[in-house]
Every structure is written in C-alpha cells, then in structure tokens.
XYZ file of C-alpha atoms in Angstrom:
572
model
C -48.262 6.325 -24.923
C -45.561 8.306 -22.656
C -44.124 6.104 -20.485
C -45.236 7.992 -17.695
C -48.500 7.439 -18.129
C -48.225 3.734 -17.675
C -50.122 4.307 -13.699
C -53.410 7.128 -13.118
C -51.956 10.667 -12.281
C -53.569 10.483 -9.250
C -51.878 7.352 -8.111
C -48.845 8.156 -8.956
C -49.406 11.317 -7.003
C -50.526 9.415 -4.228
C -47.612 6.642 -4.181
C -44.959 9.616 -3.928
C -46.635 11.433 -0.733
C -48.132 7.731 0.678
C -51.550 8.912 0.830
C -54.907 7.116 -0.426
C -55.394 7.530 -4.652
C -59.146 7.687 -3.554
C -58.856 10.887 -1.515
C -56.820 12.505 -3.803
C -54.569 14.210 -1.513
C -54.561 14.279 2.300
C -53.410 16.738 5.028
C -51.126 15.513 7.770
C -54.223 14.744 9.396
C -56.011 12.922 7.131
C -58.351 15.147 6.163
C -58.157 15.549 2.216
C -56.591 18.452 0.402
C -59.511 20.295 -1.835
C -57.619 22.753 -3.342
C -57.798 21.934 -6.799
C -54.197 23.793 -7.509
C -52.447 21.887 -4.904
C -53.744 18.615 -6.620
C -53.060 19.600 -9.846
C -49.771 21.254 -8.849
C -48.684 17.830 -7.234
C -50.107 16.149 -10.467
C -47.810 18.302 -12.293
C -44.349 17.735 -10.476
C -44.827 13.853 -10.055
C -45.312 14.142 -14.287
C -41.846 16.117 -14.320
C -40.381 13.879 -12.269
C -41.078 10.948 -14.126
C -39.853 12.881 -16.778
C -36.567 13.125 -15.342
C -37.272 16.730 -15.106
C -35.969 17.510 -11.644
C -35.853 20.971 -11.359
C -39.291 21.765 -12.511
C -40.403 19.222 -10.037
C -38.939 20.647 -7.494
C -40.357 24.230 -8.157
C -43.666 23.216 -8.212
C -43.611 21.026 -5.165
C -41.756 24.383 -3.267
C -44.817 26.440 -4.723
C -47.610 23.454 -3.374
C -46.277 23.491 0.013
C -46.537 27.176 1.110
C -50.120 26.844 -0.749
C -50.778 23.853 1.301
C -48.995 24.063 4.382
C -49.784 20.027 4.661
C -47.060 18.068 5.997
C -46.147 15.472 3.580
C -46.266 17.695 0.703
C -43.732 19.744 2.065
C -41.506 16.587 3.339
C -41.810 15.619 -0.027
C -41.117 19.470 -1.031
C -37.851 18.897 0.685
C -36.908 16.071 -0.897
C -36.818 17.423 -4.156
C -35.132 21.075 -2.795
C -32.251 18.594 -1.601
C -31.708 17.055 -4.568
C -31.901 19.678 -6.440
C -29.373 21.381 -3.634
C -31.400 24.363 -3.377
C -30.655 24.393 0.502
C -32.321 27.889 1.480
C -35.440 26.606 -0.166
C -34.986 23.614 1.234
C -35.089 25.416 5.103
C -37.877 27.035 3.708
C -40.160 24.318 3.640
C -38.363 22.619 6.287
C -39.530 25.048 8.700
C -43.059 25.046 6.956
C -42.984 21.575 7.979
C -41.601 21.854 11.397
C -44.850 23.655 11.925
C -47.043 21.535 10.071
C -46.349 17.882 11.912
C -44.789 19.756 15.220
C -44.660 16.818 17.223
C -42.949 14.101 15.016
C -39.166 13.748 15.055
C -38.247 13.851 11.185
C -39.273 17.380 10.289
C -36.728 18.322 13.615
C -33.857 16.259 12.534
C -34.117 17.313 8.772
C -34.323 21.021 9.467
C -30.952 20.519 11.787
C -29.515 18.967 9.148
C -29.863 21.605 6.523
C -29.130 24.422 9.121
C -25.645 22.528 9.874
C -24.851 22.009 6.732
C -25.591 25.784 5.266
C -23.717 26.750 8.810
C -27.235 28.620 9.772
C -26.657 29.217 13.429
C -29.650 30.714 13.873
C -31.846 28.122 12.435
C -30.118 25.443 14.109
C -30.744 27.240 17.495
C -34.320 27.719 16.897
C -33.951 23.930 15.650
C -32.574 22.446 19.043
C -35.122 24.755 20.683
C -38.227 22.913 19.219
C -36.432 19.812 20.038
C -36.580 20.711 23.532
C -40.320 21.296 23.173
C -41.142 17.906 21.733
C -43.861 15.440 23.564
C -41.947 13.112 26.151
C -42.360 10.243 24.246
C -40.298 11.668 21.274
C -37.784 14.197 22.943
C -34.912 11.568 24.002
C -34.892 9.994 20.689
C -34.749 13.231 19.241
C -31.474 14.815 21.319
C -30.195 11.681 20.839
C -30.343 12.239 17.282
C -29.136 15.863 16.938
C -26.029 14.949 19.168
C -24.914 12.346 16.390
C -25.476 15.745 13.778
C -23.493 17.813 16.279
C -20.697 15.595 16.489
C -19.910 15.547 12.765
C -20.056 19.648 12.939
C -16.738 21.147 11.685
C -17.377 23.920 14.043
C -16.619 22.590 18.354
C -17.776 26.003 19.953
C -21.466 26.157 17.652
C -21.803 22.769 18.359
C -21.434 22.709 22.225
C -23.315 25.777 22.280
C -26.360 24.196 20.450
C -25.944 21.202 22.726
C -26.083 23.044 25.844
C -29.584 24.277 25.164
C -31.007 20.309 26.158
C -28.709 20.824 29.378
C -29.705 24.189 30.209
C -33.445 23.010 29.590
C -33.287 19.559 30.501
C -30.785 19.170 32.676
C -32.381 15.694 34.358
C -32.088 13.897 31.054
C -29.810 11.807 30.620
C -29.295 12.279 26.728
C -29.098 16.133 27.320
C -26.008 15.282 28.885
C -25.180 12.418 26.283
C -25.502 15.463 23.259
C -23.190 17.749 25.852
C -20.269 15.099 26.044
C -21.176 14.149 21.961
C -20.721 17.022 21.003
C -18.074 18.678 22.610
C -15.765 15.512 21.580
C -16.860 15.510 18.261
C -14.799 13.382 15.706
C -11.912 15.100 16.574
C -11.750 14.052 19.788
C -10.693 17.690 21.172
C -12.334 19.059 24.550
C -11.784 15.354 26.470
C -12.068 16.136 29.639
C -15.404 18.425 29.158
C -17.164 15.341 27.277
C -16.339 12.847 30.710
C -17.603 15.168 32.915
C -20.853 15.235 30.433
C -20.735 11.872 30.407
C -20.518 10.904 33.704
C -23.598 12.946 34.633
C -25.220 11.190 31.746
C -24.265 7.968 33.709
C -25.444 9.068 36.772
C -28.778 9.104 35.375
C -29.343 6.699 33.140
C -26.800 3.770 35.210
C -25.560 1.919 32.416
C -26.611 3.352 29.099
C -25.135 1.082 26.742
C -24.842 4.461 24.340
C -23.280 6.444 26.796
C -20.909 3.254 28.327
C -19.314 3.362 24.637
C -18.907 6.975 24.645
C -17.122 6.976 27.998
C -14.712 3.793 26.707
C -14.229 5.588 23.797
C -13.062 8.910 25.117
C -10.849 7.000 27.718
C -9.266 5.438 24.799
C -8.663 9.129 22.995
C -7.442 10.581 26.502
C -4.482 8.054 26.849
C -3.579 8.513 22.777
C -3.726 12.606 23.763
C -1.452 11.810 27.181
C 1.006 9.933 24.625
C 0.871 6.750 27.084
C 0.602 3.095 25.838
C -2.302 2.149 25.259
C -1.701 -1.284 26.892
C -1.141 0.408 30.115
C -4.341 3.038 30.306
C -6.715 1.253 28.175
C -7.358 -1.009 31.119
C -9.813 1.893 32.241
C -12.095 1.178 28.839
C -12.038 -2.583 29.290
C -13.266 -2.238 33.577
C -16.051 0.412 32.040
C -17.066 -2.568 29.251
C -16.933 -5.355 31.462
C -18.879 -3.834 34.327
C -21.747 -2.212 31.768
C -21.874 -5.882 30.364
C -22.467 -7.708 33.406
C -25.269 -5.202 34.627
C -26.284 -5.642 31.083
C -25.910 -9.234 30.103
C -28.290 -9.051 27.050
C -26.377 -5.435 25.679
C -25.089 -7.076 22.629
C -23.571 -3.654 21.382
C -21.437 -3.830 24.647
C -20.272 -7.285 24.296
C -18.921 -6.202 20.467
C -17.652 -3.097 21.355
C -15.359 -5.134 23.471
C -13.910 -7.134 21.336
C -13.336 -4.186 18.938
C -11.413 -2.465 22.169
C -10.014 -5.058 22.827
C -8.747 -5.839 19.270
C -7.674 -2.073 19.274
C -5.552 -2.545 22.639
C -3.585 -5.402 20.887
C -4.763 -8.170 22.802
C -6.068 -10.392 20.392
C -5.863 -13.728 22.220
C -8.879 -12.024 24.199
C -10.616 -10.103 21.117
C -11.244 -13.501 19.479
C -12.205 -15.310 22.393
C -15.487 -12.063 22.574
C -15.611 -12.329 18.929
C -16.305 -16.423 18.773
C -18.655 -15.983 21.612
C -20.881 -12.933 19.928
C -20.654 -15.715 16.622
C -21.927 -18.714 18.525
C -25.184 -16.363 19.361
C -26.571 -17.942 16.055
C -27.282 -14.048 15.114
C -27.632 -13.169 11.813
C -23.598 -11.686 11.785
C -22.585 -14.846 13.083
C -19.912 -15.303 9.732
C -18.885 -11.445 10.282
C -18.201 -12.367 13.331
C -15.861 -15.583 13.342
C -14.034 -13.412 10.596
C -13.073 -11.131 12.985
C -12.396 -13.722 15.762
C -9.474 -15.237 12.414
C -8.777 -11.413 11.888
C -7.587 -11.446 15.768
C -5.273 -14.714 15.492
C -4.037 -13.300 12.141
C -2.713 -9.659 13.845
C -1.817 -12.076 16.476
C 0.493 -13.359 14.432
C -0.777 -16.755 14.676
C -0.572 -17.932 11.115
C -1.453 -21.454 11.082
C -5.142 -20.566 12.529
C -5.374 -17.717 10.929
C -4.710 -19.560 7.601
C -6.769 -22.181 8.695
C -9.661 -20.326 9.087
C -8.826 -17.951 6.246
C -8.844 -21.313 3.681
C -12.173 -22.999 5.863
C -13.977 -19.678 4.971
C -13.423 -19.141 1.483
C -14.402 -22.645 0.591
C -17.494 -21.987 2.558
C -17.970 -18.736 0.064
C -18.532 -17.035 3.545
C -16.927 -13.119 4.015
C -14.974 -11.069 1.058
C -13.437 -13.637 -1.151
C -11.016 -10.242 -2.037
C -10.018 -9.716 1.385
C -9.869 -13.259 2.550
C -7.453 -13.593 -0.501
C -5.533 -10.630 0.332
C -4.676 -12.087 4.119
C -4.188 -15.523 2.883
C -1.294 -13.614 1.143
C -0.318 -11.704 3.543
C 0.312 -14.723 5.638
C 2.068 -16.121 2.869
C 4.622 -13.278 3.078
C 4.695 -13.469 6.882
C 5.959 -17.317 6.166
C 8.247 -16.098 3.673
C 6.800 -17.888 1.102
C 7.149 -15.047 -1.517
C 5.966 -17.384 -4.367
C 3.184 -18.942 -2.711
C 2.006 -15.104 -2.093
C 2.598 -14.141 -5.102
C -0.072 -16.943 -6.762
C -2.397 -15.960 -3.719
C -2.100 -12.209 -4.623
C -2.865 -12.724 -8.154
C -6.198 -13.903 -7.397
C -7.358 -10.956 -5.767
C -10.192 -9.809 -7.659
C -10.456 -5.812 -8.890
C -11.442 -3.748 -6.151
C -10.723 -2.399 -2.753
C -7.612 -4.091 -2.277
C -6.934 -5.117 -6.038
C -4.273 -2.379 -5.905
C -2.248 -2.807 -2.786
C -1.912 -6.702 -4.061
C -0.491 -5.433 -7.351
C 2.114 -3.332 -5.616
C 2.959 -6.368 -3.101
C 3.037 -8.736 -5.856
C 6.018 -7.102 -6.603
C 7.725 -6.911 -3.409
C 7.368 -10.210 -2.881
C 8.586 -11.132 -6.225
C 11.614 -8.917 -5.274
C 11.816 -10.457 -1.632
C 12.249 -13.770 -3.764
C 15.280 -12.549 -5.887
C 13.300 -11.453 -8.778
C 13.908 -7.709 -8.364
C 14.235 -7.374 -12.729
C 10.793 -9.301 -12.836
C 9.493 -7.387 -10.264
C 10.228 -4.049 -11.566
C 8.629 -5.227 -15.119
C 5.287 -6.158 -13.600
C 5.441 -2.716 -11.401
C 5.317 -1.038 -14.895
C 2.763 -3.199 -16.680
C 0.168 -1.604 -14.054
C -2.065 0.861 -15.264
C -2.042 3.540 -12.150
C -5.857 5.686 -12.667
C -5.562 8.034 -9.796
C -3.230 10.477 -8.724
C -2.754 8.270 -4.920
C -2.328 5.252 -7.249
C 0.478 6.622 -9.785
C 2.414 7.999 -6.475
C 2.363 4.738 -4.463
C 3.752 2.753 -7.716
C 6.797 5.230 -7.966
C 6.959 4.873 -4.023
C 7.218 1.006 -4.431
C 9.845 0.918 -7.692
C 11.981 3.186 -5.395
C 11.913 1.510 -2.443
C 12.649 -1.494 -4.198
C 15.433 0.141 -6.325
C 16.835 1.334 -2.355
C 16.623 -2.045 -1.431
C 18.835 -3.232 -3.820
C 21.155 -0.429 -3.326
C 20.569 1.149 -6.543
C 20.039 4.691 -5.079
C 20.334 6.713 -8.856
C 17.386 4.681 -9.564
C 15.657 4.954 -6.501
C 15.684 8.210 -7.051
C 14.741 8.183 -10.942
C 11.983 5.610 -9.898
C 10.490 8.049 -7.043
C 11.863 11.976 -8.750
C 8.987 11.021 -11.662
C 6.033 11.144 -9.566
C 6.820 14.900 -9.263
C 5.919 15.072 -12.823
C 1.976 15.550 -12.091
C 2.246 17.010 -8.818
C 5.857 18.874 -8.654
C 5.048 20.481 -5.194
C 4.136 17.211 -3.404
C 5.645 17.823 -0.258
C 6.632 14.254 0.962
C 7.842 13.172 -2.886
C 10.452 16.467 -2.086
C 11.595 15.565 1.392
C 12.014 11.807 0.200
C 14.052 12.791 -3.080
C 15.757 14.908 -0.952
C 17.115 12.075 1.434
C 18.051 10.051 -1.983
C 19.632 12.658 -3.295
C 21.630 13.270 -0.645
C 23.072 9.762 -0.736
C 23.947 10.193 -4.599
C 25.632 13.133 -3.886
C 23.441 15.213 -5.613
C 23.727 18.106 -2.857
C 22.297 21.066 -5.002
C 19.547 18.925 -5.737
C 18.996 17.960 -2.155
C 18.916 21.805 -0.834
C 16.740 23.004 -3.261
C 14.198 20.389 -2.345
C 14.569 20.734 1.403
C 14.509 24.719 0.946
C 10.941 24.182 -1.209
C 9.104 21.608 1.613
C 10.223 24.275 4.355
C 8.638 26.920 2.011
C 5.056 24.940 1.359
C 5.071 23.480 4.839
C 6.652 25.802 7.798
C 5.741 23.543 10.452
C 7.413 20.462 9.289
C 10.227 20.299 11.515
C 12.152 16.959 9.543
C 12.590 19.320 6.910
C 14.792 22.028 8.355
C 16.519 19.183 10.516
C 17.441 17.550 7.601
C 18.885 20.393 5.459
C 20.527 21.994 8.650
C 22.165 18.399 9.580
C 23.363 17.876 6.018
C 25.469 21.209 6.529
C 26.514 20.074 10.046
C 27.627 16.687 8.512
C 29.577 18.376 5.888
C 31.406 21.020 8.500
C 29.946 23.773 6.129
C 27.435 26.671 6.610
C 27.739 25.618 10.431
C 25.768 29.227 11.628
C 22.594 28.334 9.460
C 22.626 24.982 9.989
C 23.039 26.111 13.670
C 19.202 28.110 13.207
C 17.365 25.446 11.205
C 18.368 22.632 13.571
C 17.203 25.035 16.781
C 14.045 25.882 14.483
C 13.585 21.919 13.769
C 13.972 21.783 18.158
C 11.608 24.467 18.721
C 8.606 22.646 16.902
C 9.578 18.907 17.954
C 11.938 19.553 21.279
C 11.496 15.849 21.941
C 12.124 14.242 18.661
C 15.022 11.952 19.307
C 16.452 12.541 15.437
C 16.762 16.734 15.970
C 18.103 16.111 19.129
C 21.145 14.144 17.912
C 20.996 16.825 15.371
C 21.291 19.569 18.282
C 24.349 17.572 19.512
C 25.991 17.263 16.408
C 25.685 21.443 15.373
C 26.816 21.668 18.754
C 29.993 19.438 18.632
C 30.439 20.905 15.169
C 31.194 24.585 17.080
C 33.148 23.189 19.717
C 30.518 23.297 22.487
C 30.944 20.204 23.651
C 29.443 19.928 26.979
C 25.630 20.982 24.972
C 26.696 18.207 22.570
C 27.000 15.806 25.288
C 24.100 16.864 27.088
C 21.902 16.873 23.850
C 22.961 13.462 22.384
C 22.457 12.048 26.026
C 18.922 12.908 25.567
C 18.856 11.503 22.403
C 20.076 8.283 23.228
C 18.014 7.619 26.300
C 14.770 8.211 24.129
C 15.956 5.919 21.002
C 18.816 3.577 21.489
C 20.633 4.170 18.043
C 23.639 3.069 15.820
C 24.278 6.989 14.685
C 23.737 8.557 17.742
C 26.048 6.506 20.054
C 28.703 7.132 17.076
C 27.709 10.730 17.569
C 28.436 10.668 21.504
C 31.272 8.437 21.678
C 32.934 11.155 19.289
C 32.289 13.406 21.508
C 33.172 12.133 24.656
C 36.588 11.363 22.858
C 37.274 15.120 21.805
C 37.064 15.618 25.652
C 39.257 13.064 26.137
C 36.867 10.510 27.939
C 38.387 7.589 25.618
C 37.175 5.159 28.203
C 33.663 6.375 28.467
C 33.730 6.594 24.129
C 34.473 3.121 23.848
C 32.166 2.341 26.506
C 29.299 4.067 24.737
C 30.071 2.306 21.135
C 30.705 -1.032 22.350
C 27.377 -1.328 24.092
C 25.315 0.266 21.219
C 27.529 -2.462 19.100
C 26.259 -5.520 21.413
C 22.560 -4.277 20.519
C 23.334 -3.024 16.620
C 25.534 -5.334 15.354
C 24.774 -4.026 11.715
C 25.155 -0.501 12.225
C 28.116 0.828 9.874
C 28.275 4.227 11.075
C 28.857 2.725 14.151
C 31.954 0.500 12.921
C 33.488 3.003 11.048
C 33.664 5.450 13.339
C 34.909 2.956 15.808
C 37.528 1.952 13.311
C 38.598 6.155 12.616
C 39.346 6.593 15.751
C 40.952 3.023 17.106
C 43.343 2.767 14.240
C-alpha cells in the first residue's frame, strides 16, 4: 500500500483546507463545493503532495481555484504558488482570494506581501486600497500590519507613498498615522523628522499607544546617532517618553522592557538591571530571560563579581544558553586577567554561535599569558569553513604576530587571506599599513593604489598613501591631492587633518600647517600630532610654544615614541 494512502482521500483533502471530510469540500461560506472537478482536482494535488511532488501540486491547486473561486482553496492555492516561488501566480490567486473572503485580514496582508516582494506597485496600491475598505473591526489591525511590511521595503518613496493612502483616507486613525511615521523611517532610519511629525499625530489620537510610544523612543534614539551627539546627553528625551507612557500605562509590559533595553542601550546599566529584575520578579513566563539580562547589565557594567556570580548561579540552575553563559564567564575571566582560567572556561563552549569567536580568543588569551608559540599552534589546528571564518583567523595570527612585534609575520599571517579573496578591500588597506612598517614601500603603494581603485569613497585610503609620501619628503604635489581628496570626503577626521598639516609643513606653508594640526589636536589629543605641531611651531621659531605643546601631550602620553624622539631631534 502507498504510503499515502495510509488516511481516506477525502480526509486528507479535508485536513489540508480545514474543512469537514463529510462535506467533501466547502466554500468560504460553508456551503459545500459540488463540482466534482474541483473535488477531484483537490483530491489530486493533496496525492502529489504527499508524494513530494510539489510542483504538480501546485498546478492543480492554481487550476481549482479560478474553477472554484472558494476562499480556502485558493489560500491554500497560494501556499503551494509560494513554495513553489511562482510569485505572479501566486498574485493571481491572491487577488482571487482578496475577492473571495473580502473582509478578513489574511488574504490583504498576503497579497501585500507578494506585491512588495515582486516590487508590483500597482498591486500593492490596489492592496492598501482594499485595506482602507475593510469592516471597522478589522481595518486598524490591518494598517497596522502593512506598516510593519512597509517598513522592511527597500524602496522609502513607494513605501511612504503606499502609506499615505490610510492618511489621505483615514486621516482620524491613529494607525494611519502609525504606518505614515513606520514607514517613512523604515529600517534605515532615513526621513526622521517626517516619521515624528507622523508620530506625534498618531499620539495625539491614540494618547499613549504603547506601539507608537516605542516608535517615538526609538526614532529619538536614531535622531541623536544622525546629530552625532552622545547618546548619554539626548537619549534623556527616550527615557521621559518611556517613563511617562509607563505610568499612564502601568500594566504596558512592552513599555516597561523596552526600557530597560533603552536603557541598557544608553549605557546605564546600574538602571537597566534594576527594570530588568523587576519585569523578572513578575513571575511571567520570561522571568529567567529576564534576570539574564538584569547579569548581562552588571556584566557591561563592568561589575564582574555579580556578573560572575550570577553567570555561575545560572548555569548550575541549567537556566539560559549554557554556550553563551560560558562564553561571558570567560570573558570575565579575561577582564580579571586570568588568561588561564579563560582559557579552561573558553574551551567548554559548545559548537555553535559563539563556538568560533571562543576559538579565536582562546588564543589571545593564551598569548596575553606568554604563550604566544602555543597560541599560534592552536590558531592553526582550527578548521576555518567559511570565507568570514578563514579571514578573522588570519586577522587574529596577525594581530598577535603585531603584538609581539613581529611585523614580517604579521604581515605573512594577514597577506594569506588574500589568497581566496585577493580584492578584499580591508585585507589591502591593513597589509598596506604592515607593509609600510617592514619597509616594503612598493608593496604598500600598490595596495593603497588598488583599495582607492575598488572603493573611491574611502577616504583612509588616499590619506594613507598621500601621508606615506609626505612622511618620506617625496612625491610632495600628489601626496598634496590625495591628502586634500582624503579632506574633501572626511573634512573632520582628526587623522587627515594632521595629514593636511603635515603636506602643508612639508611645502613650507607653515601658517596652514599650524592652523590644520590645531584642528587636529583639539578634536583628538594625540602623541603624533603634537610631535607634528611642535615641529612646526619650531620651524617658525616659536621654540617656547614647541616645547610647550610636546611637554603637555608628554604629561598625558607618556608612551608615545614619536613624541620622544622628536623631542630628543630637536633638544639635542
């Protein structure tokens, strides 16, 4: 007997479109289906889909529902399509079943779906129109929905113009202006001011909206990462919103945890675990997930002992990740400086998400422990199997070869991931800064010269081949234009403007040296750069004003060589 055939055809017709095996078939309505080719034709693609045969299934179930024009058949009819990733088919019957169960929510949100992701403008209009038609009792959920679909749209301008059909239409609802401010935002966080203006009006209202509360937090959050400001200063904003939504809405639980997560985000995790213990002592059922954050908190906190503490209490509880409980147990570890105790603690973490990164820090820390020849021979006992994982083990020999101020092998270590992937722009830029030190200067251009050629807008590049000339006193006039090109796409970068100085000195205009390496100094207090200004101020004769400048960097940089050596060039 076929396995298939272990259930009646007509139940297992039945089970797939959950209608009654007695009626056969049923409309939308409940009133059953007498055609005798739909039934068999839904007979037949439930046999080829126990079969494994998808694609016939799915061209007989396309064929049932235009014969049929019942609901379920065709939800089911798009099911298969999906799968099968016949899309246009799929819109097909999507729209056959828009029109077959108008008033429901699903047929709405699937045909959206597949008119996104086909980039069908036209459907998804006529989509968000129907929306906007729906029965009273359905239409917020259902805008609600599409604005979630229209924030994940690659496309901002097609998605704020399908969300301003619900604010055209319905401009008194509340999650008309929710999709407006969703979707203008999107993932990307672009158009920031345009989504608070939405969202205030969807806070105007509906006065406290726990959705649209964490939507407004959220996009005060992006606008002070946009400004460039700390967030410690403007995220004050997103905390007021929080706290205010949560006391007008003491039982919002969502609130209360998207709090803590704020406030975890703002760095203030004395207060992130104090929300996070209080959401756990609500005997919910994340009450676990949530005392691991509140640890989480005191361990970015940098409070080890409780952190550990907790760590430790909750493993031997079998409660959480055993990997990742593991993984920060070592990590504190190596925060102590207790490179061998990490080491054991790293080695148990199990294969998996962070199996990996453990391997690679087993290492470090054996290297961190004086161990660097035992640490390089367990770096190549690893078996990389991805390209990400075969680059970040050359990244970690290399670093660890630098370290030890082994630069030829540092370079060796790191030059070999180039192998797979020779125009790997970052691999290039970073050889090129090794090779540099080795004196391998050829090597070094050619590099820099190739990252400026696959990436034109990386501005580190052409700052670091044009101050390599400058440093050298050679090819002054083209080092001159790649530093000013380096300026002209990062004009506040504190690195190309001690770069600017330095060309500038270089050609004996000394007062744009000054003014340049001024600028750099005041944004990054810097061994190099006050070595760099006190030079200068010296070939103006300001010897006074030279020392001045070197002996104060000195009192903060007590390690910086550059600094001592040009100190001792000119003092001697």
């Amino acid at each position: 007997m076929l396995k298939f055939m272990k259930y009646p055809a007509i139940v297992i017709a039945s089970m797939a479109l959950g209608l009654s095996p007695l009626a056969s078939a049923q409309t939308a309505t409940g009133a059953p289906i007498n055609d005798r080719a739909v039934v068999l034709g839904i007979l037949a693609a439930e046999f080829s889909l126990q079969n494994g045969d998808l694609a016939t299934a799915a061209s007989t179930y396309f064929e049932v529902a235009k014969r049929s024009q019942d609901a379920k058949v065709a939800e089911r009819a798009v099911e298969l399509l999906m799968r099968s990733r016949r899309l246009d088919d799929a819109k097909e019957i999507a729209a056959l079943w828009q029109d077959a169960d108008n008033a429901s929510v699903r047929p709405h949100q699937v045909a959206l779906a597949l008119a996104l992701t086909s980039a069908d403008e036209p459907r998804a209009l006529a989509t968000v129109k129907r929306i906007v038609m729906l029965p009273e009792a359905v239409r917020a959920e259902s805008i609600v929905d599409a604005a979630r679909q229209l924030a994940t749209y690659r496309d901002r301008d097609i998605a704020v113009k399908l969300a301003s059909v619900f604010t055209e239409q319905l401009p008194k609802l509340a999650e008309s202006q929710y999709a407006l401010a969703v979707a203008s935002t999107g993932t990307s966080n672009s158009r920031i001011g345009e989504a608070l203006i939405a969202i205030d009006r969807a806070l105007v209202l509906k006065p406290g909206w726990p959705q649209a509360v964490a939507v407004k937090s959220r996009l005060l959050l992006a606008r002070a990462v946009a400004a460039k400001t700390p967030l410690a200063e403007t995220g004050a904003d997103a905390v007021a919103l929080l706290e205010a939504a949560i006391v007008s809405n003491p039982d919002a639980r969502d609130l209360r945890l998207l709090l803590a997560r704020t406030l975890f985000d703002l760095e203030k995790f004395a207060e992130s675990r104090k929300r996070f213990l209080a959401l756990a002592d609500d005997g919910k059922e994340d009450a676990d997930e949530m005392r691991l954050a509140a640890t989480l908190s005191s361990f970015q906190g940098q409070d080890w002992d409780t952190a550990e503490r907790e760590f430790s209490a909750a493993l031997a509880a079998e409660r959480g990740e055993p990997a990742a409980i593991l993984y920060y147990l070592a990590r504190i570890s190596e925060s102590k400086k207790q490179w061998g105790e990490a080491v054991d603690r790293y080695l148990q973490v199990p294969r998996g998400e962070r199996y990996w990164e453990s391997q690679l820090r087993i290492a470090v820390a054996m290297a961190q422990d004086k161990r660097l020849l035992q640490a390089i021979g367990h770096l190549r006992s690893l078996q990389p199997a991805s390209p990400v994982e075969r680059l970040t083990l050359a990244q970690t020999e290399s670093t660890l070869w630098r370290d030890a101020g082994d630069n030829a092998k540092a370079f060796a270590a790191l030059d070999a991931a180039l192998v797979g992937d020779p125009d790997n722009t970052d691999v290039l830029y970073e050889t090129a800064m090794i090779a540099e030190r080795i004196d391998q200067l050829d090597e070094a251009e050619k590099r820099l010269r190739r990252v400026i050629v696959l990436q034109p807008e990386r501005a580190h590049a052409y700052n670091a081949l044009g101050y390599s000339f400058a440093d050298r006193n050679v090819n002054l006039d083209e080092a001159r234009t790649l530093i000013e090109k380096a300026h002209s796409l990062a004009p506040d970068d504190p690195a190309i403007l001690d770069s600017m100085g330095w060309i500038a000195y270089r050609q004996a205009r000394l007062t744009d040296a000054e003014g340049y390496l001024r600028r750099a100094i005041e944004k990054f207090q810097d061994g190099e750069i006050a070595a760099h200004l006190g030079e200068v101020l010296w070939a103006q004769g300001r010897k006074e004003d030279a020392r001045a400048v070197w002996q104060k960097q000195l009192a903060a940089q007590p390690d910086s060589d550059i600094l001592k050596k040009t100190m001792a060039r000119f003092e001697k």
